[in-house]
XYZ file of C-alpha atoms in Angstrom:
312
model
C 65.343 36.983 131.709
C 66.111 40.847 131.817
C 62.734 41.370 129.629
C 60.523 38.860 132.881
C 62.622 41.175 135.372
C 61.518 44.276 133.916
C 57.813 43.532 133.221
C 57.462 42.186 137.340
C 59.443 45.842 138.220
C 56.456 47.569 136.268
C 53.563 45.047 137.875
C 54.922 46.316 141.129
C 55.094 49.908 139.841
C 51.255 49.159 138.924
C 50.207 48.069 141.922
C 51.533 50.283 144.322
C 50.008 53.219 142.570
C 46.915 51.357 142.617
C 45.110 53.029 145.826
C 45.922 56.335 144.217
C 43.142 55.873 141.582
C 40.966 53.804 143.948
C 37.261 54.967 142.907
C 35.721 57.154 145.491
C 33.009 56.203 147.947
C 30.424 58.565 149.342
C 30.439 59.006 153.029
C 26.980 57.501 154.772
C 26.108 57.544 158.161
C 22.818 55.326 159.152
C 21.062 57.162 162.213
C 19.564 54.506 164.502
C 15.906 54.715 163.109
C 13.209 56.095 165.492
C 11.071 53.371 167.142
C 7.302 54.232 167.079
C 4.980 51.658 168.886
C 7.801 48.625 168.979
C 10.908 48.125 171.124
C 13.791 50.410 171.077
C 16.194 47.040 170.420
C 14.003 45.965 167.069
C 14.413 49.386 165.860
C 18.415 49.036 167.134
C 18.280 45.545 165.290
C 16.604 47.305 161.956
C 19.283 50.370 161.900
C 21.998 47.595 161.969
C 21.116 45.433 159.530
C 20.497 48.227 156.942
C 24.360 49.419 157.844
C 25.820 46.085 157.024
C 23.550 45.508 153.466
C 24.856 49.131 152.801
C 28.442 47.617 153.660
C 27.913 44.859 151.783
C 27.084 46.864 148.564
C 30.167 48.556 148.774
C 29.762 51.814 146.898
C 29.964 53.516 150.141
C 31.507 54.155 153.382
C 29.644 53.612 156.371
C 30.224 55.194 159.931
C 30.210 52.801 162.289
C 27.676 53.251 164.804
C 30.193 52.731 167.965
C 31.878 56.232 166.064
C 28.835 57.808 165.163
C 27.874 57.754 169.491
C 31.085 58.529 170.488
C 30.913 61.533 168.094
C 27.437 62.450 169.096
C 28.067 62.303 172.520
C 30.443 64.968 172.221
C 27.656 67.463 171.660
C 25.334 66.016 173.565
C 23.291 64.874 171.118
C 21.063 61.591 170.708
C 21.053 59.080 167.650
C 17.413 58.525 167.835
C 14.587 60.221 167.369
C 16.257 62.499 164.065
C 13.621 62.043 161.642
C 13.228 65.358 159.579
C 16.172 66.486 156.785
C 17.063 69.439 159.419
C 17.831 67.140 161.838
C 19.812 65.089 159.371
C 21.455 67.577 157.835
C 23.078 68.452 161.250
C 23.751 65.190 162.354
C 25.458 64.683 158.690
C 27.731 67.710 159.059
C 28.734 66.611 162.777
C 29.706 63.322 161.530
C 31.374 64.713 158.212
C 29.078 62.948 156.463
C 27.929 63.428 152.324
C 24.586 61.288 152.735
C 22.782 60.029 156.214
C 19.606 57.699 156.500
C 17.031 58.367 158.812
C 13.668 56.278 159.749
C 11.344 54.772 161.548
C 10.119 51.140 162.565
C 6.111 51.860 163.419
C 3.919 48.836 164.418
C 0.287 49.254 162.767
C -1.671 46.153 164.395
C 0.645 43.247 163.777
C 2.504 45.000 160.920
C 5.283 45.757 161.741
C 6.627 49.368 159.367
C 9.920 50.221 158.148
C 10.739 53.472 156.579
C 13.830 55.285 155.528
C 14.918 58.302 153.710
C 17.965 58.958 152.063
C 19.065 62.889 152.752
C 21.535 64.798 150.442
C 23.447 66.921 153.603
C 24.333 69.235 151.255
C 21.287 70.423 150.517
C 18.583 68.907 152.347
C 16.862 67.372 150.205
C 15.393 63.957 150.486
C 16.945 61.775 147.615
C 15.453 58.555 147.877
C 13.281 56.750 150.293
C 11.816 53.074 150.996
C 9.563 51.461 152.647
C 8.882 47.405 154.150
C 6.182 45.999 155.533
C 6.523 42.981 157.853
C 3.515 40.859 159.114
C 5.365 40.055 162.686
C 8.689 40.455 163.956
C 9.971 36.973 163.408
C 9.904 38.629 159.982
C 11.122 41.867 160.801
C 15.005 40.957 159.727
C 14.384 39.652 156.500
C 11.978 43.235 155.358
C 14.805 44.781 156.791
C 17.378 43.697 154.775
C 14.996 43.872 151.609
C 14.809 47.203 152.547
C 18.312 48.349 152.813
C 18.751 46.681 149.602
C 16.136 47.998 147.296
C 17.498 51.282 148.884
C 20.914 50.939 148.051
C 20.248 49.583 144.586
C 18.554 52.708 143.478
C 20.929 55.251 145.138
C 23.749 53.530 143.223
C 22.022 53.879 140.135
C 20.296 57.231 140.899
C 22.873 59.110 143.313
C 25.181 60.709 140.266
C 27.820 61.247 143.532
C 28.441 57.873 143.479
C 31.043 57.606 141.069
C 31.753 53.672 140.145
C 28.563 51.178 140.274
C 29.379 47.690 142.208
C 28.984 45.541 139.112
C 30.532 41.944 138.407
C 32.349 42.836 135.340
C 34.185 45.423 137.199
C 34.572 43.396 140.070
C 36.160 40.663 138.097
C 38.005 42.984 135.869
C 40.057 44.472 138.968
C 40.297 40.932 140.853
C 42.933 40.458 138.251
C 45.091 42.629 140.257
C 45.610 40.830 143.997
C 43.760 42.994 146.224
C 42.164 45.215 144.038
C 38.964 43.924 144.188
C 38.823 44.267 147.542
C 38.983 47.745 147.815
C 36.742 48.244 145.189
C 33.935 45.919 147.152
C 35.146 48.019 150.490
C 36.969 44.539 151.867
C 39.773 47.394 152.491
C 41.954 45.060 155.269
C 41.627 42.032 152.760
C 42.270 44.101 149.885
C 45.863 46.119 151.381
C 46.904 42.457 152.766
C 46.241 40.270 149.549
C 48.164 43.786 147.602
C 50.666 44.062 150.128
C 51.600 40.508 149.873
C 51.606 40.386 146.569
C 54.030 42.980 146.423
C 56.066 41.446 148.299
C 56.399 37.570 146.626
C 56.549 39.570 143.205
C 60.024 42.178 144.439
C 61.208 38.195 146.153
C 60.545 36.300 142.560
C 62.729 39.280 140.609
C 65.536 39.168 143.590
C 65.206 35.630 143.018
C 65.297 35.793 138.934
C 67.920 38.694 139.011
C 70.212 36.226 141.237
C 69.421 33.469 139.297
C 70.302 35.066 136.080
C 73.722 36.299 137.955
C 75.136 32.968 139.059
C 74.060 31.609 135.534
C 76.075 34.394 133.789
C 79.361 33.749 135.970
C 78.711 30.048 135.394
C 78.776 30.735 131.546
C 81.607 33.079 131.362
C 83.789 30.522 133.079
C 86.935 30.467 131.107
C 88.100 26.384 129.967
C 91.294 27.135 131.703
C 88.968 26.996 135.102
C 89.810 24.036 137.172
C 87.272 21.376 138.198
C 86.336 22.704 141.572
C 85.452 26.454 139.767
C 83.423 24.946 137.414
C 81.640 22.823 140.626
C 80.894 25.663 142.842
C 79.672 28.266 140.206
C 77.772 25.556 139.262
C 76.223 25.214 142.353
C 75.623 28.420 142.739
C 73.190 28.728 139.154
C 71.677 25.836 140.877
C 71.185 26.911 144.314
C 70.124 30.373 142.692
C 67.576 28.835 140.487
C 66.037 26.567 143.448
C 65.424 29.978 144.543
C 64.222 31.675 141.940
C 61.674 28.738 141.406
C 60.508 29.141 144.834
C 60.032 32.732 144.715
C 57.715 32.829 141.574
C 56.256 29.678 143.109
C 55.244 31.910 145.836
C 53.886 34.906 143.977
C 51.685 32.304 142.444
C 50.369 30.872 145.095
C 49.264 34.036 146.612
C 47.227 35.187 143.350
C 45.602 31.951 143.568
C 44.714 32.406 147.281
C 43.551 36.196 145.598
C 41.097 34.436 143.881
C 39.839 32.357 145.923
C 38.968 34.835 148.570
C 37.184 36.828 145.486
C 35.376 34.195 144.145
C 34.170 33.090 147.274
C 34.771 35.264 150.848
C 34.730 38.799 149.147
C 32.443 38.935 146.227
C 29.333 41.031 146.793
C 25.606 40.662 146.251
C 25.552 40.984 142.463
C 21.419 39.812 143.069
C 19.019 42.556 141.609
C 16.011 43.229 142.393
C 13.312 40.707 141.113
C 10.738 41.852 141.301
C 12.001 44.869 138.549
C 14.508 43.265 137.236
C 14.367 40.435 136.454
C 13.142 38.534 132.873
C 10.388 36.627 134.237
C 8.821 39.959 135.737
C 9.190 42.137 132.168
C 6.666 41.207 131.143
C 2.746 42.135 133.019
C -0.526 40.694 131.819
C -3.251 41.983 133.785
C -6.666 40.504 133.384
C -9.975 42.599 134.387
C -13.683 41.408 134.643
C -16.502 43.660 135.131
C -20.125 44.105 135.491
C -22.096 46.269 132.984
C -24.315 48.307 135.354
C -26.092 49.814 132.790
C -27.270 46.313 131.289
C -28.489 44.493 134.326
C -30.211 42.228 132.723
C -28.019 41.066 129.361
C -25.551 39.137 131.790
C -22.712 41.022 129.587
C -19.613 41.670 131.015
C -16.632 43.504 129.700
C -13.194 42.174 129.891
C -9.950 44.231 130.542
C -7.075 43.735 129.263
C -3.429 44.551 129.611
C 0.520 44.286 128.590
C 3.241 45.877 129.709
C 6.253 45.423 128.602
C 9.214 46.393 130.612
C 13.015 47.366 129.097
C-alpha cells in the first residue's frame, strides 16, 4: 500500500511539473491579407481561415485578430495594406511576434489568387511563401485552407526555431498524461482542465488509500480482549474507508478515460500530409511525351521521351 501511495505522489509531482517542460511555440501574427480586385470581406475571410489552420497545426501561438487590432489601433496603424518585409517587421515588433504572415488576395479574370509570405521579424527575411488559385469565389475557402496547411507544414519542417513538430507519436505519447497532449497541440484550456482534474482526483485517491490503510491497520491491531462493539466499529470504519478509496480511484480512472476520449475524438490535430507531395501514390511519377520530328517531315517518325522520377 505504501508503495502505491508513493507512486501516486510521484505521479502528481511529475504532472504538476509538465507545463515547465512544454515545447516552446513561435508567436505568429497573420495580418489581414490585402484585397486587390476583390471585396474586403473576402480577404478578411481568407485571413481568418489561415489563422484557424495555423492554430489547428498546433506548433504556433497565433495572435488573435481582435488583439492585433487593439494593439495597432493604439499605434494608429491599419492591419490591412502591409505586404512588404519592412512593414511586416515593424508590425511584428509592435505585436511581439517572432514571425508574421502577410499576403494578398487578387482577382485575375474569374480566378482568385491567394498569396502569402512567412517573414522572420528579426531579420526581415521572407522564409516561406505559398500561392493558391481558386477558380471562383465559391472555392476560395477551400483554396485558403489548402494554402494555409501547405505553408504551415513547410514551416514546421523547415523553420529551425520551431522546437517540436506535431507528430502522431509525440501527441499520443504525451496524451498518456492527462492534459499534456492537449497542451502539446495548443488546446491550453482543456489541457489545464484535464491536468488539474486528474491531479485533484489522484490526490483524492491518495487520501482515500491512506485513510483506508490507517483504518485497516487500526482494525488489524485490535487485541483479542477488545469488546465486540469496538471490533464492529473498527470494522465499519475500515469498510467505509475502503468504499471511499475505491470511489476515489474510480473517479481518477474516469478522468483518465475522459482524457483519452477527448484526445482521440475532439482535440486530435490534423496529421494528414500534403497528398500531392508525400503520399506513397505520388512518389513515383511517369512522364511520356510524343514529339514530331521536324527534320524528317516525310518520314512520319516520332520521338518518344520517357521519364521516371522517384521521391523519397
